[in-house]
Coordinates of C-alpha atoms in Angstrom, one line a residue:
M16 CA 5.6 -27.4 -0.5
E17 CA 4.6 -30.7 -2.4
N18 CA 4.5 -32.9 0.9
Q19 CA 1.8 -30.0 2.4
E20 CA -0.5 -31.0 -0.6
E21 CA -3.5 -33.6 0.4
E22 CA -7.0 -34.5 -1.3
N23 CA -10.7 -32.7 -0.4
P24 CA -9.9 -32.1 3.1
V25 CA -13.4 -32.0 4.4
E26 CA -14.1 -34.8 2.4
P27 CA -17.2 -36.5 4.4
I28 CA -18.8 -33.5 4.5
E29 CA -19.9 -32.1 1.3
L30 CA -20.9 -28.7 0.7
S31 CA -21.5 -28.6 -2.7
I32 CA -25.2 -30.3 -1.6
F33 CA -26.3 -27.0 -1.1
K34 CA -25.1 -25.5 -4.3
E35 CA -26.8 -28.6 -6.2
H36 CA -30.2 -27.4 -3.9
I37 CA -29.8 -23.7 -5.2
E38 CA -29.3 -25.0 -8.9
N39 CA -32.2 -27.4 -8.9
N40 CA -35.0 -24.8 -7.3
F41 CA -33.7 -22.3 -9.8
L42 CA -34.5 -25.1 -12.7
S43 CA -37.6 -26.0 -10.9
I44 CA -38.5 -22.2 -11.1
L45 CA -37.9 -22.4 -15.4
G46 CA -39.2 -25.9 -15.5
S47 CA -43.2 -24.6 -14.0
L48 CA -43.6 -21.7 -16.7
P49 CA -44.7 -22.4 -19.9
N50 CA -43.2 -24.5 -22.5
L51 CA -42.3 -21.0 -24.6
E52 CA -39.1 -19.3 -25.4
K53 CA -38.1 -17.1 -22.5
C54 CA -36.3 -14.2 -22.4
L55 CA -33.8 -14.0 -19.0
I56 CA -33.0 -10.5 -17.7
L57 CA -29.9 -10.2 -15.1
E58 CA -29.4 -7.3 -12.8
Q59 CA -25.5 -7.2 -12.7
S60 CA -24.8 -9.2 -9.5
C61 CA -26.9 -11.8 -10.4
A62 CA -25.5 -12.9 -13.7
T63 CA -22.2 -13.0 -11.4
K64 CA -24.2 -15.7 -9.1
L65 CA -25.9 -17.4 -12.3
N66 CA -23.1 -18.5 -13.5
F67 CA -21.3 -20.0 -10.5
L68 CA -24.4 -22.2 -10.0
T69 CA -26.1 -23.3 -13.6
T70 CA -24.8 -23.6 -17.1
R71 CA -26.2 -22.1 -20.4
D72 CA -26.3 -25.8 -21.8
K73 CA -29.5 -26.1 -18.9
L74 CA -30.8 -23.1 -19.5
K75 CA -31.0 -23.6 -22.8
E76 CA -33.3 -27.0 -21.8
K77 CA -35.6 -24.8 -20.0
N78 CA -36.0 -22.5 -23.2
I79 CA -34.2 -20.0 -22.0
L80 CA -32.6 -18.0 -25.4
S81 CA -28.6 -18.2 -25.5
Q82 CA -28.4 -14.7 -25.4
L83 CA -29.0 -13.3 -21.5
I84 CA -29.6 -10.1 -21.1
T85 CA -28.8 -7.5 -18.7
L86 CA -31.0 -5.3 -16.6
K87 CA -31.6 -1.8 -17.3
E88 CA -33.5 1.3 -18.1
G89 CA -35.5 1.6 -22.0
D90 CA -36.7 -1.0 -24.3
L91 CA -36.2 -4.8 -24.5
M92 CA -35.6 -5.6 -27.7
A93 CA -36.4 -8.7 -27.3
T94 CA -39.5 -10.7 -28.5
P95 CA -40.0 -13.1 -27.0
Q96 CA -43.9 -14.2 -25.0
I97 CA -42.0 -14.5 -21.5
Y98 CA -39.7 -12.4 -19.5
V99 CA -38.2 -13.6 -16.4
Y100 CA -36.2 -11.6 -14.3
L101 CA -33.6 -12.2 -12.2
I102 CA -33.0 -9.3 -9.3
P103 CA -31.8 -8.7 -5.9
P104 CA -35.1 -7.2 -3.7
E105 CA -34.5 -3.9 -4.2
L106 CA -37.2 -0.9 -5.4
Q107 CA -34.2 0.1 -8.0
F108 CA -34.5 -2.6 -9.8
L109 CA -38.5 -3.2 -10.0
K110 CA -39.2 0.7 -11.3
I111 CA -36.7 -0.5 -14.3
I112 CA -39.1 -3.7 -14.6
D113 CA -42.3 -1.6 -14.7
G114 CA -40.8 1.1 -17.0
H115 CA -40.3 -2.6 -19.4
M116 CA -44.1 -3.0 -19.2
E117 CA -45.1 0.5 -19.3
A118 CA -43.2 0.3 -22.6
N119 CA -44.2 -3.2 -23.7
N120 CA -47.9 -2.1 -23.5
K121 CA -47.9 0.6 -25.1
N122 CA -46.3 -0.8 -28.1
A123 CA -48.9 -3.7 -28.0
G124 CA -51.3 -0.6 -27.5
L125 CA -52.8 -2.5 -24.1
G126 CA -52.8 -0.9 -20.6
K127 CA -54.9 0.6 -18.0
E128 CA -58.1 2.3 -19.1
E129 CA -59.1 5.5 -17.8
D130 CA -60.7 4.4 -14.4
G131 CA -57.4 2.3 -13.8
K132 CA -59.6 -0.9 -14.8
E133 CA -57.0 -3.7 -16.4
E134 CA -58.1 -4.5 -20.3
G135 CA -58.7 -8.3 -20.7
R136 CA -55.9 -9.2 -22.7
K137 CA -52.2 -9.9 -22.3
S138 CA -49.3 -10.3 -24.6
K139 CA -46.8 -11.0 -22.4
E140 CA -46.2 -12.8 -19.2
Y141 CA -43.8 -11.6 -16.6
H142 CA -41.5 -13.3 -13.9
I143 CA -39.9 -11.8 -11.5
I144 CA -37.6 -13.9 -9.3
F145 CA -36.1 -12.5 -6.0
L146 CA -32.8 -13.5 -5.0
P147 CA -33.1 -14.2 -2.0
K148 CA -36.5 -13.7 -1.7
I149 CA -39.1 -10.5 -2.3
T150 CA -39.2 -8.0 1.0
N151 CA -42.1 -6.2 2.3
E152 CA -41.5 -2.7 0.5
C153 CA -40.7 -4.5 -2.9
Q154 CA -44.6 -6.1 -1.9
T155 CA -45.7 -2.5 -1.4
F156 CA -44.4 -1.2 -4.3
I157 CA -46.1 -3.8 -6.6
K158 CA -49.7 -3.7 -4.8
D159 CA -49.5 0.2 -5.9
S160 CA -48.0 -0.3 -9.0
L161 CA -50.7 0.2 -12.3
N162 CA -48.9 -2.9 -13.7
C163 CA -50.0 -5.0 -10.7
A164 CA -51.7 -8.1 -12.3
L165 CA -48.9 -8.4 -14.6
Y166 CA -46.1 -9.6 -11.9
N167 CA -45.6 -13.1 -11.5
I168 CA -43.4 -13.4 -8.4
H169 CA -41.1 -16.0 -7.4
N170 CA -38.6 -16.3 -4.5
L171 CA -34.9 -18.5 -4.9
N172 CA -33.3 -19.1 -1.5
M173 CA -29.7 -18.5 -2.2
D174 CA -28.5 -18.6 1.5
I175 CA -25.4 -20.9 1.6
Y176 CA -22.7 -20.4 -1.7
S177 CA -20.7 -23.3 -1.2
L178 CA -17.1 -21.7 -3.0
D179 CA -14.6 -24.7 -2.3
Y180 CA -14.5 -28.0 -0.4
E181 CA -13.9 -26.3 3.3
L182 CA -15.6 -22.7 2.1
M183 CA -19.2 -21.4 2.7
S184 CA -20.4 -18.2 2.1
L185 CA -23.5 -15.6 2.7
E186 CA -22.0 -13.1 -0.1
E187 CA -23.5 -10.6 1.7
E188 CA -21.5 -7.5 0.8
N189 CA -23.4 -5.0 2.2
C190 CA -23.2 -6.5 5.5
F191 CA -20.1 -4.8 6.6
H192 CA -21.9 -1.0 6.6
Q193 CA -25.4 -2.2 7.6
L194 CA -23.8 -4.6 10.8
Y195 CA -21.3 -2.0 12.1
V196 CA -22.6 1.4 11.8
T197 CA -26.5 1.4 10.9
N198 CA -27.0 -1.5 13.5
N199 CA -28.8 -3.6 10.7
Y200 CA -29.1 -7.0 12.2
N201 CA -30.4 -9.0 8.3
S202 CA -27.6 -10.2 8.2
L203 CA -27.3 -11.8 11.3
F204 CA -30.9 -13.2 11.2
L205 CA -29.4 -15.2 7.2
L206 CA -26.4 -16.3 8.8
N207 CA -28.5 -18.1 11.7
R208 CA -30.8 -19.6 8.5
A209 CA -27.7 -20.8 7.3
I210 CA -26.3 -22.3 10.1
I211 CA -29.8 -24.4 10.9
K212 CA -30.2 -25.1 7.5
Y213 CA -26.2 -26.8 7.8
E214 CA -27.2 -28.3 11.0
T215 CA -30.7 -29.4 9.4
V216 CA -28.0 -31.4 7.2
F217 CA -25.8 -32.3 9.3
G218 CA -26.9 -32.8 12.4
K219 CA -26.9 -30.3 15.4
I220 CA -23.6 -29.2 16.7
K221 CA -22.8 -30.1 19.6
Y222 CA -20.6 -27.5 21.4
K223 CA -20.5 -23.4 20.7
Y224 CA -17.9 -21.2 21.4
Y225 CA -18.4 -17.5 20.9
K226 CA -15.9 -14.4 20.7
G227 CA -17.6 -10.7 20.0
N228 CA -20.5 -9.0 20.8
L229 CA -22.5 -10.0 17.4
A230 CA -21.3 -13.5 17.4
K231 CA -23.4 -13.4 21.3
K232 CA -26.2 -11.7 19.5
L233 CA -26.2 -14.8 17.2
N234 CA -25.5 -17.3 19.4
E235 CA -28.7 -16.3 20.9
M236 CA -30.6 -16.4 18.2
L237 CA -28.7 -20.0 17.4
D238 CA -30.4 -21.4 20.9
D239 CA -33.8 -19.4 20.5
E240 CA -34.5 -21.0 16.7
E241 CA -32.7 -24.7 17.9
K242 CA -35.4 -25.1 20.7
N243 CA -38.3 -24.8 18.1
I244 CA -36.6 -27.8 15.6
N245 CA -35.7 -31.3 15.8
L246 CA -32.0 -32.0 15.0
E247 CA -30.1 -35.0 14.7
D248 CA -28.4 -35.9 18.0
E249 CA -25.6 -38.1 16.3
P250 CA -23.7 -34.7 14.4
K251 CA -21.0 -34.9 12.2
T252 CA -19.7 -31.2 13.6
L253 CA -18.1 -31.3 16.9
A254 CA -17.9 -27.7 17.2
C255 CA -18.4 -24.1 16.1
V256 CA -16.8 -21.5 16.8
M257 CA -18.4 -18.1 16.3
F258 CA -15.9 -15.1 15.2
D259 CA -17.3 -11.1 15.5
R260 CA -15.1 -9.5 12.8
S261 CA -14.9 -6.8 15.1
I262 CA -12.2 -8.7 17.6
D263 CA -9.6 -8.4 14.6
M264 CA -9.5 -5.5 12.2
I265 CA -5.5 -5.4 11.9
T266 CA -5.9 -8.4 9.8
P267 CA -8.1 -7.6 7.0
I268 CA -6.5 -3.8 6.4
I269 CA -2.2 -5.3 6.2
T270 CA -0.9 -6.1 3.5
N271 CA -1.7 -9.9 2.6
H272 CA 1.2 -12.3 1.2
V273 CA -0.3 -14.8 0.2
Y274 CA -0.8 -15.5 -3.8
E275 CA -5.0 -15.7 -3.9
A276 CA -5.3 -12.8 -1.0
L277 CA -3.1 -10.8 -3.6
L278 CA -5.5 -12.1 -6.6
D279 CA -7.9 -10.8 -4.6
E280 CA -6.3 -7.5 -4.0
N281 CA -5.7 -6.8 -7.5
F282 CA -8.8 -8.5 -9.4
N283 CA -11.2 -8.5 -6.9
I284 CA -12.4 -12.4 -6.9
N285 CA -15.9 -12.9 -7.0
F286 CA -17.6 -16.2 -7.2
N287 CA -14.2 -17.8 -7.8
N288 CA -13.7 -15.5 -10.8
I289 CA -11.6 -12.4 -11.7
K290 CA -11.8 -10.1 -14.8
V291 CA -8.9 -9.3 -16.3
T292 CA -7.4 -7.8 -19.9
P293 CA -6.5 -10.4 -22.7
Q294 CA -3.3 -8.4 -22.8
L295 CA -2.8 -9.1 -19.7
L296 CA -2.8 -13.0 -20.5
E297 CA -0.7 -12.3 -23.9
K298 CA -4.4 -13.4 -25.6
D299 CA -4.7 -12.9 -29.2
D300 CA -7.5 -9.9 -29.1
K301 CA -6.6 -8.7 -33.3
N302 CA -9.6 -6.4 -32.9
G303 CA -9.1 -5.2 -29.6
S304 CA -13.0 -5.9 -29.2
I305 CA -12.9 -7.8 -25.5
K306 CA -12.8 -5.4 -23.2
T307 CA -12.4 -7.6 -20.5
M308 CA -12.3 -11.4 -19.8
N309 CA -13.2 -14.3 -16.9
L310 CA -10.9 -16.1 -15.7
N311 CA -12.0 -19.1 -13.6
L312 CA -10.6 -20.1 -9.9
S313 CA -12.3 -22.5 -9.2
T314 CA -11.5 -26.2 -8.0
S315 CA -11.8 -27.0 -11.2
D316 CA -8.5 -25.8 -12.0
K317 CA -6.3 -28.2 -10.6
F318 CA -3.2 -26.3 -10.7
Y319 CA -4.2 -23.5 -9.0
T320 CA -6.1 -25.3 -6.5
K321 CA -2.4 -26.3 -5.7
I322 CA -0.7 -22.9 -5.7
K323 CA -3.6 -20.5 -4.3
D324 CA -1.9 -21.1 -1.0
Y325 CA 1.5 -20.4 -1.1
S326 CA 3.2 -17.1 -0.5
F327 CA 3.9 -14.7 -3.1
N328 CA 7.3 -15.6 -2.2
Q329 CA 6.8 -19.2 -2.9
I330 CA 5.3 -18.3 -6.3
R331 CA 8.3 -16.2 -7.1
T332 CA 10.2 -19.1 -7.4
Y333 CA 8.1 -22.4 -7.9
L334 CA 5.9 -20.4 -11.4
P335 CA 9.3 -20.3 -13.4
T336 CA 11.1 -23.4 -11.8
R337 CA 7.4 -25.5 -12.6
L338 CA 7.7 -24.0 -16.3
N339 CA 11.3 -25.2 -16.7
E340 CA 10.4 -28.7 -15.1
Q341 CA 7.7 -28.8 -18.1
N342 CA 9.6 -27.9 -21.1
K343 CA 12.2 -30.4 -20.2
M344 CA 9.7 -32.9 -20.1
I345 CA 8.4 -32.4 -23.2
D346 CA 11.6 -32.1 -24.6
E347 CA 13.0 -35.4 -23.4
S348 CA 9.8 -37.3 -24.4
K349 CA 9.8 -36.0 -28.0
K350 CA 13.7 -37.7 -28.3
K351 CA 13.2 -40.6 -26.2
T352 CA 12.4 -44.0 -28.5
R353 CA 11.4 -46.8 -25.4
D354 CA 9.4 -49.9 -25.5
L355 CA 5.3 -49.4 -25.8
S356 CA 4.5 -49.5 -22.4
K357 CA 7.1 -46.8 -21.8
I358 CA 6.1 -44.5 -24.6
Q359 CA 2.7 -44.7 -23.7
A360 CA 3.3 -44.0 -20.2
D361 CA 5.3 -41.0 -20.9
L362 CA 2.4 -40.0 -23.3
A363 CA 0.1 -39.7 -20.7
N364 CA 2.8 -36.9 -18.8
V365 CA 2.8 -35.0 -21.4
K366 CA -0.5 -34.6 -22.0
I367 CA -1.3 -33.8 -18.0
I368 CA 1.2 -31.2 -18.7
K369 CA -0.5 -29.1 -21.7
E370 CA -3.3 -29.7 -19.5
E371 CA -1.8 -27.7 -16.7
R372 CA -0.3 -25.6 -19.3
E373 CA -2.3 -22.6 -19.9
S374 CA -3.0 -22.2 -16.5
L375 CA 0.8 -22.2 -15.6
T376 CA 1.3 -19.0 -18.5
N377 CA -2.1 -17.3 -17.2
H378 CA -0.6 -17.3 -13.7
I379 CA 3.0 -16.2 -14.4
N380 CA 1.4 -12.9 -16.5
L381 CA -0.8 -12.4 -13.3
A382 CA 2.3 -13.1 -10.8
D383 CA 4.5 -10.9 -12.8
F384 CA 1.4 -8.0 -12.9
I385 CA 1.6 -8.0 -8.7
A386 CA 5.6 -8.2 -8.7
K387 CA 5.6 -5.6 -10.9
K388 CA 3.4 -3.3 -8.4
E389 CA 5.3 -4.6 -5.4
R390 CA 8.7 -3.7 -6.9
L391 CA 7.7 0.1 -6.9
P392 CA 9.3 2.3 -4.2
L393 CA 6.0 3.9 -2.5
T394 CA 4.6 0.3 -1.9
R395 CA 7.6 -0.7 -0.4
F396 CA 7.9 2.2 1.6
Y397 CA 3.8 1.5 3.0
Y398 CA 5.1 -2.4 3.4
M399 CA 8.2 -1.0 5.4
F400 CA 6.1 1.2 7.7
E401 CA 3.0 -1.3 8.4
Q402 CA 5.8 -3.9 9.4
G403 CA 7.3 -1.0 11.5
L404 CA 3.7 -0.7 13.1
L405 CA 3.1 -4.4 13.6
L406 CA 6.6 -4.9 15.3
G407 CA 6.0 -1.4 17.9
D408 CA 9.1 0.4 15.8
M409 CA 9.0 3.7 15.1
P410 CA 6.0 5.4 16.0
D411 CA 6.9 9.8 15.2
K412 CA 8.6 8.3 11.5
I413 CA 5.5 6.9 10.4
Q414 CA 3.2 10.1 11.8
E415 CA 5.6 12.5 10.2
F416 CA 5.3 10.0 6.9
I417 CA 1.3 9.6 6.7
F418 CA 1.3 13.5 6.7
D419 CA 3.7 13.6 4.3
E420 CA 1.7 11.1 2.0
I421 CA -1.6 13.1 2.7
R422 CA -0.2 16.1 1.2
K423 CA 1.3 14.4 -1.5
K424 CA -2.2 13.5 -2.2
S425 CA -1.5 9.5 -2.3
D426 CA -3.7 7.1 -3.0
E427 CA -6.4 7.9 -0.2
Y428 CA -7.3 4.0 0.6
D429 CA -3.5 3.6 0.9
I430 CA -2.9 6.4 3.3
L431 CA -6.1 5.0 5.3
K432 CA -4.6 1.4 5.5
I433 CA -1.4 2.8 8.0
I434 CA -3.7 5.4 9.0
C435 CA -6.0 3.0 10.9
L436 CA -3.5 0.5 11.5
Y437 CA -1.5 3.1 13.3
S438 CA -4.9 4.1 15.2
I439 CA -5.4 0.6 16.5
I440 CA -2.4 -0.4 17.3
H441 CA -1.5 2.5 18.9
S442 CA -4.5 2.8 20.9
G443 CA -5.6 6.3 18.4
F444 CA -3.4 8.9 17.9
K445 CA -2.7 12.1 21.0
S446 CA -6.0 14.3 20.8
K447 CA -3.7 17.1 19.1
I448 CA -2.2 15.0 16.1
Y449 CA -5.9 13.3 15.9
D450 CA -7.4 16.8 15.5
Q451 CA -4.7 17.7 12.6
L452 CA -4.8 14.8 11.1
R453 CA -8.2 15.1 10.5
K454 CA -8.4 18.5 9.4
E455 CA -5.3 18.0 6.5
F456 CA -7.5 14.8 5.5
F457 CA -10.5 16.6 4.5
I458 CA -8.6 19.8 2.9
V459 CA -6.8 17.4 0.9
Y460 CA -9.5 14.4 -0.1
G461 CA -12.5 16.6 0.2
F462 CA -15.4 17.0 2.9
Q463 CA -17.1 14.2 1.5
E464 CA -14.9 12.3 2.7
L465 CA -16.3 13.0 6.5
F466 CA -19.2 10.2 6.4
L467 CA -16.2 7.6 5.8
W468 CA -14.2 9.1 8.4
R469 CA -17.0 9.0 10.8
N470 CA -17.8 5.4 10.4
L471 CA -14.2 4.4 10.4
E472 CA -14.4 6.4 14.0
K473 CA -17.4 3.9 15.0
L474 CA -16.4 0.7 14.3
G475 CA -13.0 2.3 16.4
V476 CA -10.1 1.2 13.7
L477 CA -10.1 5.7 14.1
K478 CA -10.0 7.5 17.8
A479 CA -7.9 10.1 19.8
Q480 CA -5.7 7.7 22.0
D481 CA -6.7 5.7 25.4
N482 CA -5.2 3.7 27.7
N483 CA -6.3 0.6 26.5
A484 CA -2.5 -1.3 25.3
F485 CA -4.4 -4.0 23.7
Y486 CA -2.3 -4.6 20.6
S487 CA 0.7 -5.0 22.5
T488 CA -0.9 -7.4 25.5
I489 CA -2.2 -9.7 22.7
N490 CA 1.0 -9.6 20.8
K491 CA 3.2 -11.2 23.2
K492 CA 0.6 -13.5 24.6
L493 CA -0.6 -14.7 21.2
N494 CA 2.8 -14.2 20.0
L495 CA 1.1 -12.6 17.2
M496 CA 4.3 -11.8 15.2
N497 CA 6.5 -14.6 14.0
E498 CA 9.9 -13.2 12.2
E499 CA 10.7 -16.4 11.5
E500 CA 8.0 -16.2 9.2
S501 CA 9.3 -13.6 7.2
D502 CA 10.5 -13.4 4.4
T503 CA 10.5 -16.7 4.2
K504 CA 9.7 -19.2 1.1
E505 CA 9.0 -22.4 4.0
Q506 CA 5.3 -22.4 5.6
K507 CA 6.4 -23.9 9.6
D508 CA 3.5 -21.5 11.0
T509 CA 0.2 -20.1 10.3
S510 CA 1.4 -16.5 10.4
Y511 CA 3.2 -17.2 6.8
V512 CA -0.1 -15.6 5.3
F513 CA 1.0 -12.4 6.2
N514 CA 4.6 -12.7 6.1
G515 CA 5.4 -13.1 9.9
F516 CA 1.7 -12.3 11.4
C517 CA -0.5 -14.5 12.8
P518 CA -4.3 -12.9 12.5
I519 CA -5.8 -13.1 16.2
T520 CA -8.8 -15.4 15.2
I521 CA -6.4 -18.3 14.2
R522 CA -4.6 -17.3 16.7
L523 CA -7.9 -18.5 19.0
I524 CA -8.3 -21.3 16.9
E525 CA -4.8 -22.9 17.5
K526 CA -5.1 -22.0 21.4
M527 CA -8.8 -24.1 21.8
I528 CA -7.1 -26.9 19.4
E529 CA -4.1 -27.0 22.2
K530 CA -5.7 -26.5 25.8
G531 CA -9.0 -24.8 25.7
W532 CA -10.4 -21.8 26.1
N533 CA -10.4 -22.2 29.5
G534 CA -6.6 -22.1 29.8
I535 CA -6.7 -18.4 27.8
K536 CA -9.2 -16.7 29.6
D537 CA -7.2 -13.8 31.0
I538 CA -6.0 -13.7 27.1
L539 CA -9.7 -13.5 25.6
K540 CA -10.8 -11.4 28.6
E541 CA -7.9 -8.5 26.6
I542 CA -9.5 -8.8 23.1
P543 CA -13.0 -6.9 22.6
G544 CA -16.2 -8.0 22.8
E545 CA -18.0 -11.2 24.9
F546 CA -17.2 -14.7 24.6
K547 CA -17.8 -18.6 26.0
Y548 CA -16.7 -21.6 25.9
P549 CA -18.2 -24.8 26.9
D550 CA -17.6 -25.9 30.5
D551 CA -15.7 -29.3 29.4
E552 CA -13.5 -28.7 26.3
T553 CA -11.8 -32.0 26.9
E554 CA -13.2 -33.6 23.6
I555 CA -12.3 -30.5 21.7
T556 CA -8.7 -30.6 23.0
S557 CA -8.3 -34.3 22.4
Q558 CA -6.2 -35.9 19.6
K559 CA -8.3 -39.2 19.0
S560 CA -7.0 -40.5 15.7
D561 CA -10.2 -40.2 13.7
K562 CA -11.4 -36.5 12.4
Q563 CA -13.2 -34.4 14.1
F564 CA -15.2 -31.4 12.0
I565 CA -15.3 -27.8 13.6
L566 CA -17.3 -25.4 11.7
L567 CA -15.6 -21.3 12.3
I568 CA -18.2 -18.6 11.5
F569 CA -17.1 -15.6 10.2
I570 CA -19.2 -12.3 11.1
G571 CA -18.0 -9.2 9.1
G572 CA -16.6 -11.0 6.5
L573 CA -13.3 -14.0 6.1
T574 CA -10.3 -12.7 4.2
Y575 CA -8.3 -14.9 1.8
G576 CA -4.9 -14.9 4.2
E577 CA -7.2 -16.1 7.3
L578 CA -9.2 -19.1 4.5
A579 CA -5.2 -20.0 3.8
A580 CA -4.0 -20.7 7.4
I581 CA -7.0 -22.7 8.0
R582 CA -6.5 -24.6 5.2
Y583 CA -2.7 -24.9 6.8
L584 CA -4.2 -26.5 10.2
N585 CA -6.0 -28.6 8.0
K586 CA -3.2 -29.9 6.6
T587 CA -1.2 -30.3 9.8
M588 CA -3.7 -30.9 12.2
R589 CA -4.3 -34.7 11.1
N590 CA -7.5 -35.0 13.8
K591 CA -9.3 -31.8 13.4
K592 CA -10.9 -30.3 10.4
F593 CA -12.4 -27.0 9.8
I594 CA -15.1 -25.9 7.5
I595 CA -16.0 -22.4 7.7
L596 CA -19.0 -20.3 7.4
T597 CA -18.6 -16.2 6.5
T598 CA -20.9 -13.8 5.6
H599 CA -18.7 -12.6 2.7
M600 CA -15.2 -12.2 2.0
I601 CA -13.2 -9.2 2.2
N602 CA -10.2 -7.1 2.4
S603 CA -9.6 -3.4 3.2
K604 CA -10.8 -2.0 -0.4
K605 CA -13.9 -4.3 0.3
I606 CA -14.3 -2.9 3.7
Y607 CA -13.6 1.2 3.3
D608 CA -16.1 0.5 -0.3
S609 CA -18.5 -0.3 2.4
L610 CA -18.2 1.9 5.1
K611 CA -18.5 4.8 1.9
K612 CA -21.8 3.6 1.1
G613 CA -24.4 6.0 2.5
K614 CA -24.5 8.8 5.1
Y615 CA -23.1 8.2 8.3
T616 CA -25.9 6.8 10.8
Y617 CA -25.9 7.4 14.8
I618 CA -27.9 5.5 16.5
P619 CA -27.6 5.9 20.5
Q620 CA -28.8 2.2 21.0
D621 CA -24.5 0.7 19.8
I622 CA -24.6 -3.1 20.3
N623 CA -22.0 -2.3 23.0
G624 CA -24.3 0.3 25.0
K625 CA -27.0 -0.7 27.6
N626 CA -29.5 -0.1 25.3
S627 CA -28.2 -2.4 22.7
E628 CA -30.6 -5.3 23.9
F629 CA -33.6 -3.8 23.2
T630 CA -32.2 -2.6 19.4
F631 CA -31.1 -5.8 18.4
K632 CA -34.5 -7.3 19.7
V633 CA -36.6 -4.6 17.8
A634 CA -34.2 -5.8 14.6
Y635 CA -34.4 -9.8 15.0
N636 CA -38.2 -9.1 15.1
Q637 CA -38.1 -7.2 12.3
C638 CA -36.0 -9.8 10.5
K639 CA -38.2 -12.6 11.5
T640 CA -41.3 -10.6 9.8
N641 CA -39.3 -9.9 6.5
S642 CA -38.9 -13.7 5.8
K643 CA -42.6 -14.9 6.8

């Protein structure tokens, strides 16, 4: 494991520049306000983003009160003259702010006269900062509000979050439902804008690949936008590859085996942070006043950076071994008496160990929590049947298991994972079984799940059987299941991330580097969605010694398992370095939660249908209008 460590894998591409740019813009807005005490009021999701972007000390320099307030209905307890709100452009939050204005006006004896005209004086200033920018809907609400004159509007364009050395994300959590259910292409527009910003900083991308229908749409948008701007002709990025999540829905459904991915599934990583109880980490909380605490998982924690891409089999053995090594080294350093230079070196080593100690202890507790869940008999059963599906075994037994688990009212997410995985791998259920399955699912879990079921059908992961033997064909041609990587502590292939299964997207990246996509045209045709590659791929497949940077773009989300596999490629491919831009990070639960939001919406102009071009252009033009 040690020989896989490497310095910053994409050192010449400084992605942190995007984070610094957003922070500077935000502090600049605060700096432009009157030099008085200010109260900062945050919508919950914006509070997380703020902690990611800047520090309390920098806010204090801008006269922000140390106590930040969460946005909610009712009177504000704070009494400064200037209120600063940080919110997404949604009406529900504007209505709360409007209520705050009304309450303050009444308390101050202000407001509107009966004829609707505003009185002359104002006791408070209200500054609303929209992330990323105000929408037409919000503008209309403010215009019609009785408190219209009190609004001071600011836009903070937070379109690229650099989460790691090689990882950028839009953090568009709701985009999955928008893209694949309601055909709302706003996320594509935001992604296009982010790529243009990337090219503005690092130069025009030389070659473009795409796979999937939404990836084709994004490529069209990008080509259209690039015609109207001047970009540097000597780029740092050789190529970009655009992937539509719909080409590989197996990967986000199946069980991850990478440590970081398991942390996400169990604790939901959000801007490199997870929320845990003090008891889980064995922290003292004598009064029991702390319900949850934030644990940072960023690159500032060097120990976590080292272990996050380990398989869980490695984690089980490495963490206790490392703890024993540390204890032994500390004990030996206490006993030895040597010359001064050796003592100083030994003390320096002990200091490093102590700095690592807290992180090591935290991750031992977290790994123990995950291991206990994995040892549960039902968890092992689910995993056994999942592996059986990926290997093409036991279809009848798995169907029987699915019906038994529904009748037992097992966890809805767990059973849906097996149902959807079966449907994808076996190209659906037989019609009679599918009707029975749907009926029993609604009886047990309630007819409110109809919308989720319909959305899964529209996504294509739930269906009655057709004759498309998609998985069995692709599995053989791309060697997706590598049983040599199953239950092993070694990392010899990217399939280690899912305990023997390699994501389709990762295999396509490997094939592109190995011999180009022209050499696998027959395979690309078997995978749903359109594709494109350059006519001449010799520069992509060359093994020249200097580093070539390739941007990987994921529409609809990236899993932490895929991220670990890409990092593995960054360590093993010496002349190729991959950078990632995704709409957001996903797992199976996040997908199901996204598809549950809102009602099922039927739109005849599906992206695969004859009228898709018209639908796309209308949506694209609407996005461009909203952005102005």
